Coordinates of C-alpha atoms in Angstrom, one line a residue:
M30 CA 0.1 0.4 0.0
I31 CA 2.8 2.4 0.9
H32 CA 4.2 2.1 -2.9
Y33 CA 1.1 3.1 -4.0
L34 CA 0.7 6.5 -2.0
L35 CA 4.0 7.4 -3.0
L36 CA 3.5 6.8 -6.5
I37 CA 0.8 9.2 -5.8
L38 CA 2.7 11.6 -3.9
S39 CA 5.0 11.6 -7.3
A40 CA 1.9 12.2 -9.2
V41 CA 0.8 15.2 -7.3
V42 CA 4.4 16.9 -7.2
Y43 CA 5.5 16.1 -10.6
Y44 CA 2.3 17.8 -11.4
L45 CA 3.1 21.3 -10.0
L46 CA 6.6 20.7 -11.5
G47 CA 5.0 20.9 -14.5
Y48 CA 2.3 22.6 -13.8
E49 CA 2.8 24.9 -11.4
T50 CA 6.3 26.0 -11.4
V51 CA 8.6 27.9 -13.1
R52 CA 11.7 27.9 -12.9
E53 CA 12.1 31.8 -10.9
N54 CA 10.8 29.8 -8.0
F55 CA 14.3 28.0 -6.9
G56 CA 12.3 27.9 -3.6
L57 CA 9.2 26.0 -5.2
L58 CA 11.0 24.0 -7.1
I59 CA 13.9 22.7 -5.0
A60 CA 11.4 21.9 -2.4
L61 CA 9.0 19.9 -5.2
Y62 CA 12.6 17.4 -5.9
G63 CA 13.5 17.3 -2.9
I64 CA 10.5 15.4 -2.1
N65 CA 10.4 13.3 -4.8
G66 CA 14.0 12.6 -4.5
L67 CA 13.4 11.0 -1.2
V68 CA 11.0 9.3 -2.4
Y69 CA 13.0 8.3 -5.0
L70 CA 15.8 6.8 -2.9
Y71 CA 13.1 5.2 -0.8
W72 CA 12.1 3.0 -3.5
L73 CA 15.6 2.4 -4.7
A74 CA 16.6 1.4 -0.4
T75 CA 13.7 -0.8 0.0
V76 CA 11.8 -2.8 -3.7
R77 CA 13.0 -5.8 -4.5
D78 CA 10.2 -7.8 -5.4
K79 CA 9.7 -8.8 -8.7
Q80 CA 6.4 -8.1 -8.6
Y81 CA 6.4 -5.0 -7.4
V82 CA 9.1 -4.1 -9.4
N83 CA 7.4 -4.7 -12.6
R84 CA 4.4 -2.1 -11.0
L85 CA 6.7 0.3 -10.2
L86 CA 7.6 0.4 -13.6
L87 CA 4.2 0.7 -14.8
G88 CA 3.5 3.4 -12.7
A89 CA 7.2 5.6 -13.6
V90 CA 5.2 5.4 -17.1
L91 CA 2.1 6.6 -15.6
L92 CA 4.2 9.0 -13.3
R93 CA 5.9 11.2 -17.4
A94 CA 3.0 10.6 -18.6
V95 CA 1.7 13.9 -15.9
F96 CA 3.4 15.9 -17.8
L97 CA 2.1 15.2 -21.8
F98 CA 0.3 18.6 -21.9
A99 CA 2.8 20.8 -19.6
T100 CA 4.8 23.3 -21.4
P101 CA 8.2 23.1 -20.7
N102 CA 9.1 25.4 -17.6
L103 CA 12.5 24.5 -16.4
S104 CA 14.3 25.0 -20.5
D105 CA 13.6 27.0 -22.9
D106 CA 15.3 24.8 -25.2
V107 CA 12.2 23.3 -26.9
Y108 CA 11.9 26.9 -29.0
R109 CA 15.1 26.2 -31.2
F110 CA 13.8 22.5 -31.7
I111 CA 10.5 23.8 -33.4
W112 CA 12.2 26.5 -35.1
D113 CA 14.2 23.5 -36.3
G114 CA 11.6 22.0 -37.3
K115 CA 9.7 24.1 -39.1
K116 CA 12.3 25.1 -41.2
I117 CA 12.8 21.4 -42.2
I118 CA 9.4 21.2 -43.2
R119 CA 10.0 23.8 -44.8
S120 CA 12.3 22.3 -47.3
E121 CA 15.1 24.8 -46.0
S122 CA 18.3 23.3 -43.8
P123 CA 18.5 24.1 -39.8
Y124 CA 22.0 24.4 -40.3
A125 CA 22.7 27.0 -42.7
G126 CA 21.7 30.0 -41.2
L127 CA 21.1 31.8 -38.2
P128 CA 17.8 32.8 -36.7
E129 CA 15.4 35.9 -38.0
K130 CA 13.0 37.8 -36.6
E131 CA 11.5 37.8 -40.0
Y132 CA 11.1 34.3 -40.3
D133 CA 8.6 33.9 -37.5
A134 CA 9.1 36.9 -34.6
T135 CA 6.5 35.2 -32.0
L136 CA 8.4 32.1 -32.6
Y137 CA 12.1 34.6 -32.2
E138 CA 11.4 36.1 -29.0
K139 CA 11.0 33.2 -27.2
L140 CA 15.0 31.1 -28.7
N141 CA 17.6 31.2 -26.3
S142 CA 20.0 31.2 -29.1
K143 CA 18.9 33.6 -31.8
N144 CA 22.8 33.5 -32.5
Y145 CA 24.1 30.5 -32.7
Y146 CA 23.6 27.7 -35.4
S147 CA 21.4 24.9 -34.9
V148 CA 23.7 22.2 -32.7
Y149 CA 20.9 19.4 -33.4
P150 CA 21.8 15.9 -34.8
P151 CA 20.4 15.1 -37.9
V152 CA 17.7 12.3 -36.9
N153 CA 17.0 14.9 -33.5
Q154 CA 16.1 17.0 -36.6
L155 CA 13.7 14.2 -37.6
F156 CA 12.0 14.0 -34.3
F157 CA 11.5 18.7 -34.8
A158 CA 10.5 18.4 -37.9
V159 CA 7.4 16.1 -36.7
A160 CA 6.8 19.4 -34.0
G161 CA 7.2 21.4 -36.6
Y162 CA 4.4 20.3 -38.6
F163 CA 1.9 20.0 -35.7
Y164 CA 3.2 24.0 -35.0
N165 CA 0.7 24.9 -37.6
Y166 CA -2.0 24.5 -35.9
S167 CA -1.3 25.5 -32.6
E168 CA 2.7 26.0 -30.7
Q169 CA 0.9 23.2 -28.0
S170 CA 0.2 20.6 -30.6
A171 CA 3.8 20.5 -31.3
I172 CA 5.5 20.8 -28.0
I173 CA 3.0 17.7 -27.4
S174 CA 3.7 15.9 -30.0
L175 CA 6.8 15.5 -29.3
R176 CA 6.1 14.2 -25.6
I177 CA 4.9 11.9 -27.5
L178 CA 7.0 10.2 -29.2
L179 CA 10.2 11.2 -25.8
L180 CA 6.8 9.0 -24.3
I181 CA 7.1 6.0 -26.5
F182 CA 10.6 5.8 -26.3
E183 CA 11.1 5.7 -22.5
I184 CA 8.4 3.2 -23.1
L185 CA 10.4 1.5 -25.6
M186 CA 14.0 2.3 -22.9
I187 CA 12.5 0.9 -19.9
I188 CA 11.2 -2.4 -21.3
L189 CA 14.5 -3.3 -22.9
L190 CA 15.9 -2.1 -20.1
R191 CA 14.4 -4.7 -18.4
K192 CA 15.3 -6.7 -21.2
M193 CA 18.5 -6.3 -21.2
L194 CA 18.6 -7.1 -16.9
I195 CA 17.1 -9.9 -17.2
A196 CA 19.2 -11.5 -20.5
L197 CA 23.1 -10.5 -18.0
K198 CA 21.0 -11.8 -14.7
M199 CA 20.9 -8.7 -12.9
A200 CA 18.7 -7.6 -10.2
Q201 CA 15.9 -6.5 -11.8
W202 CA 14.8 -4.3 -9.3
K203 CA 17.9 -1.6 -10.9
S204 CA 15.6 -1.0 -14.2
L205 CA 14.0 1.9 -11.4
I206 CA 17.3 3.7 -11.4
Y207 CA 16.8 4.7 -14.3
A208 CA 12.8 4.3 -14.1
L209 CA 11.7 6.3 -11.6
N210 CA 14.6 9.3 -11.2
P211 CA 13.2 12.0 -11.1
L212 CA 15.9 14.0 -13.0
V213 CA 15.1 11.8 -15.7
I214 CA 11.6 12.1 -15.4
V215 CA 12.0 16.2 -15.4
E216 CA 14.2 16.4 -17.8
I217 CA 12.8 13.9 -21.1
S218 CA 9.6 14.4 -20.1
G219 CA 9.2 17.6 -19.0
N220 CA 11.5 19.5 -20.3
L221 CA 11.5 17.5 -23.4
H222 CA 15.0 16.7 -24.2
F223 CA 16.6 14.1 -26.0
E224 CA 18.9 11.9 -23.6
G225 CA 17.1 8.9 -23.5
V226 CA 16.4 8.7 -27.9
M227 CA 19.3 8.8 -27.8
L228 CA 20.0 6.3 -24.9
F229 CA 17.4 3.9 -26.2
F230 CA 19.5 3.4 -29.1
L231 CA 22.6 2.7 -27.3
L232 CA 21.4 -0.2 -25.2
L233 CA 20.0 -1.7 -28.2
S234 CA 22.7 -1.5 -29.7
W235 CA 23.6 -3.4 -27.0
W236 CA 21.0 -5.6 -26.9
L237 CA 21.4 -6.4 -30.6
Y238 CA 25.2 -7.2 -30.3
S239 CA 24.4 -10.5 -27.6
K240 CA 21.8 -11.5 -29.9
Q241 CA 24.5 -11.8 -32.7
K242 CA 23.3 -9.1 -35.0
S243 CA 26.9 -7.0 -34.7
F244 CA 25.7 -5.3 -37.7
W245 CA 22.4 -4.4 -36.8
S246 CA 23.9 -3.7 -33.7
G247 CA 26.4 -0.6 -35.5
I248 CA 23.1 0.7 -37.2
S249 CA 21.6 0.9 -34.1
F250 CA 24.6 2.8 -32.4
G251 CA 25.2 5.1 -36.0
L252 CA 21.5 6.6 -34.3
A253 CA 22.3 6.6 -31.0
V254 CA 25.1 9.6 -32.7
G255 CA 22.6 11.6 -34.6
V256 CA 20.9 12.2 -31.7
K257 CA 23.7 13.1 -29.4
L258 CA 27.3 13.3 -30.7
S259 CA 28.5 13.0 -26.6
V260 CA 28.2 8.7 -27.2
L261 CA 30.9 8.6 -29.1
I262 CA 32.9 8.9 -26.3
F263 CA 31.9 5.1 -25.6
L264 CA 33.5 4.2 -28.9
P265 CA 37.0 2.6 -28.1
Y266 CA 35.4 0.7 -25.6
L267 CA 32.6 -1.1 -27.5
L268 CA 35.3 -1.8 -30.6
W269 CA 37.1 -4.1 -28.4
I270 CA 34.2 -5.6 -25.9
F271 CA 32.9 -5.8 -29.8
R272 CA 36.0 -7.2 -31.4
K273 CA 34.8 -10.7 -32.2
Q274 CA 32.9 -9.5 -35.0
I275 CA 34.1 -5.9 -35.3
I276 CA 33.8 -5.7 -38.8
T277 CA 30.2 -6.3 -39.1
F278 CA 29.5 -3.7 -36.0
L279 CA 31.9 -1.1 -37.7
G280 CA 30.4 -1.8 -41.5
G281 CA 26.8 -1.3 -39.9
F282 CA 28.4 2.2 -38.0
I283 CA 29.7 3.8 -40.5
L284 CA 26.7 3.0 -42.8
S285 CA 24.2 4.6 -40.4
F286 CA 27.0 7.6 -39.8
T287 CA 27.5 7.9 -43.1
V288 CA 23.5 8.5 -44.5
I289 CA 23.0 10.3 -41.4
F290 CA 25.3 12.7 -42.0
G291 CA 25.8 12.4 -45.9
W292 CA 24.0 16.0 -45.7
F293 CA 26.8 18.0 -44.3
Y294 CA 29.2 16.2 -47.1
L295 CA 27.1 17.7 -49.9
H296 CA 26.8 20.9 -47.9
Q297 CA 30.0 21.8 -45.9
S298 CA 29.2 25.7 -45.1
E299 CA 26.5 23.7 -43.4
W300 CA 29.2 20.9 -41.4
H301 CA 31.3 24.3 -40.6
N302 CA 28.5 26.1 -39.4
F303 CA 27.4 22.9 -37.3
M304 CA 30.7 22.4 -35.7
Q305 CA 31.3 26.1 -35.0
S306 CA 28.0 25.9 -32.3
I307 CA 29.8 22.0 -31.4
D308 CA 32.6 24.5 -31.1
L309 CA 31.3 27.5 -28.3
Y310 CA 30.3 24.9 -25.4
F311 CA 34.2 23.8 -25.4
H312 CA 35.6 27.1 -25.6
T313 CA 32.8 29.9 -25.1
F314 CA 29.5 28.5 -22.7
E315 CA 29.9 27.6 -19.2
F316 CA 27.8 26.7 -16.2
N317 CA 27.6 24.0 -13.5
A318 CA 30.8 22.8 -13.8
S319 CA 33.6 22.2 -11.6
V320 CA 37.4 21.9 -12.4
Y321 CA 37.1 24.3 -15.0
Y322 CA 35.7 26.8 -12.2
I323 CA 38.5 26.1 -10.5
L324 CA 41.2 26.8 -13.3
R325 CA 38.6 30.5 -14.2
T326 CA 38.8 31.1 -10.5
V327 CA 42.8 30.7 -10.3
G328 CA 43.7 32.4 -13.9
E329 CA 41.3 35.7 -13.4
S330 CA 43.2 36.4 -11.2
V331 CA 46.5 35.6 -12.0
L332 CA 45.8 36.6 -15.7
G333 CA 43.2 39.1 -14.8
Y334 CA 40.6 37.7 -17.4
N335 CA 38.2 34.6 -17.9
P336 CA 41.1 32.0 -19.4
I337 CA 38.2 29.7 -21.1
K338 CA 39.4 29.4 -25.1
T339 CA 43.3 28.2 -23.1
A340 CA 41.6 26.3 -20.3
G341 CA 38.8 24.6 -22.5
T342 CA 41.2 22.9 -24.5
W343 CA 43.3 21.7 -22.1
L344 CA 40.7 20.5 -20.0
S345 CA 39.1 18.4 -23.8
I346 CA 43.1 16.9 -24.2
I347 CA 43.2 16.0 -20.4
S348 CA 39.5 14.0 -20.5
F349 CA 40.2 12.3 -23.5
S350 CA 43.8 10.9 -22.4
V351 CA 41.6 10.1 -18.6
I352 CA 39.3 8.4 -20.4
M353 CA 41.3 6.3 -22.8
L354 CA 43.3 5.4 -19.1
I355 CA 40.3 4.3 -18.1
Y356 CA 40.1 1.5 -21.2
L357 CA 43.4 1.0 -21.1
L358 CA 42.9 -0.4 -17.7
S359 CA 39.7 -2.7 -17.8
F360 CA 41.5 -3.6 -21.2
L361 CA 43.9 -4.8 -19.0
R362 CA 42.4 -6.3 -16.5
H363 CA 39.2 -7.7 -18.3
F364 CA 40.8 -9.2 -21.8
D365 CA 38.9 -11.9 -22.5
E366 CA 35.6 -10.7 -21.6
T367 CA 33.5 -10.6 -24.6
G368 CA 30.3 -8.5 -25.6
Q369 CA 27.3 -10.7 -23.9
K370 CA 29.0 -10.1 -20.5
F371 CA 31.4 -7.1 -20.0
N372 CA 31.8 -4.7 -17.4
F373 CA 29.7 -0.7 -18.0
C374 CA 31.7 0.5 -14.5
P375 CA 33.9 2.0 -17.3
L376 CA 31.9 4.1 -19.1
L377 CA 30.6 5.4 -16.1
W378 CA 33.8 6.3 -14.8
A379 CA 34.3 7.8 -18.1
Y380 CA 31.2 10.2 -18.4
S381 CA 31.8 10.8 -15.3
V382 CA 35.5 12.5 -15.8
Y383 CA 34.2 14.2 -19.3
L384 CA 31.3 15.5 -17.0
L385 CA 34.3 16.6 -13.9
L386 CA 37.0 18.4 -16.9
A387 CA 33.6 20.1 -19.4
T388 CA 32.4 23.7 -19.1
T389 CA 29.0 22.9 -19.3
V390 CA 26.7 20.6 -17.1
H391 CA 24.0 20.9 -17.6
P392 CA 21.4 18.9 -15.4
W393 CA 20.4 17.1 -18.3
Y394 CA 23.5 15.7 -18.9
I395 CA 23.1 13.7 -15.8
V396 CA 20.6 11.6 -16.9
N397 CA 23.7 9.3 -19.3
L398 CA 25.3 8.0 -16.2
V399 CA 22.3 7.1 -14.3
F400 CA 21.5 5.5 -17.0
L401 CA 25.2 3.8 -16.2
A402 CA 24.3 3.8 -12.6
V403 CA 21.9 0.6 -13.8
F404 CA 24.7 -1.7 -14.9
C405 CA 27.4 -0.8 -12.0
S406 CA 27.2 -2.0 -8.7
K407 CA 28.8 0.7 -7.6
S408 CA 27.5 4.0 -8.7
W409 CA 25.8 5.8 -6.1
Y410 CA 27.4 9.0 -6.2
A411 CA 26.3 9.1 -9.9
I412 CA 22.7 8.9 -8.3
F413 CA 23.2 11.6 -5.7
W414 CA 24.7 14.0 -8.2
S415 CA 21.0 13.3 -10.3
L416 CA 19.5 15.0 -7.2
M417 CA 22.1 17.4 -6.5
V418 CA 22.8 19.2 -9.7
V419 CA 18.8 20.5 -9.8
V420 CA 20.9 22.8 -7.5
S421 CA 22.3 24.7 -10.6
Y422 CA 18.4 25.7 -11.5
S423 CA 19.2 28.5 -9.3
A424 CA 21.0 31.0 -11.5
Y425 CA 18.1 31.2 -13.3
Q426 CA 16.3 32.7 -10.3
Q427 CA 17.1 36.6 -11.8
A428 CA 17.0 37.5 -15.2
N429 CA 20.2 37.4 -15.9
V430 CA 21.6 34.2 -15.4
S431 CA 23.7 34.5 -13.1
E432 CA 25.2 30.9 -10.3
N433 CA 25.6 30.7 -6.7
P434 CA 29.4 29.6 -6.1
L435 CA 28.6 27.6 -2.5
L436 CA 25.3 25.5 -3.9
I437 CA 27.7 24.3 -6.8
T438 CA 30.4 23.7 -4.5
L439 CA 28.2 22.1 -2.3
E440 CA 26.5 20.2 -5.2
Y441 CA 30.2 18.6 -6.7
T442 CA 31.4 18.1 -2.8
V443 CA 28.2 16.2 -2.3
V444 CA 29.4 13.8 -5.4
F445 CA 33.4 13.4 -4.0
L446 CA 32.2 12.0 -1.0
A447 CA 29.1 9.7 -1.6
F448 CA 32.4 9.1 -4.4
V449 CA 34.9 8.5 -1.9
Y450 CA 32.8 6.6 0.7
E451 CA 31.6 4.4 -2.2
Y452 CA 34.8 3.6 -3.4
F453 CA 37.1 4.0 -0.7
I454 CA 35.9 3.5 3.1
S455 CA 32.7 1.3 3.0
V456 CA 34.9 -0.8 0.7
R457 CA 37.8 -1.2 3.4
K458 CA 34.9 -1.5 5.9
R459 CA 34.3 -4.8 4.1
G460 CA 37.6 -5.9 4.4
V461 CA 38.5 -5.8 0.7
I462 CA 41.5 -3.5 0.5

């Protein structure tokens, strides 16, 4: 009975988050998110029975459906999605130029990226085209169309996640780590971010490979890249794990990648525009960073200016190097492992390094960590990160974005302490070290 009552409570809280809360009201946001965060932790700590797991997975779908008629209130990215979709419907490339007010004055005023070329890969644009079509009827119709599409992919994701856990002979309750996570629900079903679609194609790639369908596994991984380029971080590790069928996997991946991104090869100027916007995430944008903010503080004190141009480059190089080292050590330790059963933890660590050394860490970036946490036994730091990252929304309490250094410090302190306890202190207590 307690689980049903908590589902009702969560549904009410998500309703308030979706329909009654604006991001400027940080106090209400953090209170509501905190309630569902505690409920989430309770479920993870107590639910082990398969019957309850299945019921809560169904409940997770219903919680996502709560947002069906809501307008995203914590992120305005959706308006760029619709903008790009409108251009596609009119047979125009979303990468060809900057947004212009004359195109749609009402929609233009809602854009947070007026001065940037579209940064969203081609598979994303297919979803946006659907929204662009329904925008001809109303803005709300466009938003609902995206919600329905994302809800479908979340349902498929939950189903496949459960199947994957069964195939790997892992505890089925771990599917709740992703399915009931407040950040996952709010950022995908509430704010309409596409991490869930990318993760579905990534998981489908793993699933297909485990079924000896390596060519289609490569196709699916290419689709994941077509949604979010960040998934390329995992490619070196997967190539090693899938090495027994690497030719067919790569064949599928190269085929899908070429088809998806082939447009750019025909229009070099649009490739330049796309990459120019990607570069902004490494050398211009900064939000909710950790290591970079420390370097920025030191740099401004010593140099007298923000060193993001140089720091962004060096942090990217260091990030790539550390990630490759993580993979190499894993290869050496698990030389004989195959794709049917392999260690997912290096992917979790690699993506954590990527985020820790990034100049920009939006809340929805942590969704990928939550997904990887499902398959890694020592992943509570990622779960706590998903609960703490919401404090970054404090930056939007005023018209001008202004981050609170104390809250960001609190966020990363909790993550760091959780990591240290999980990987060092708790291990020592068990006598392993």
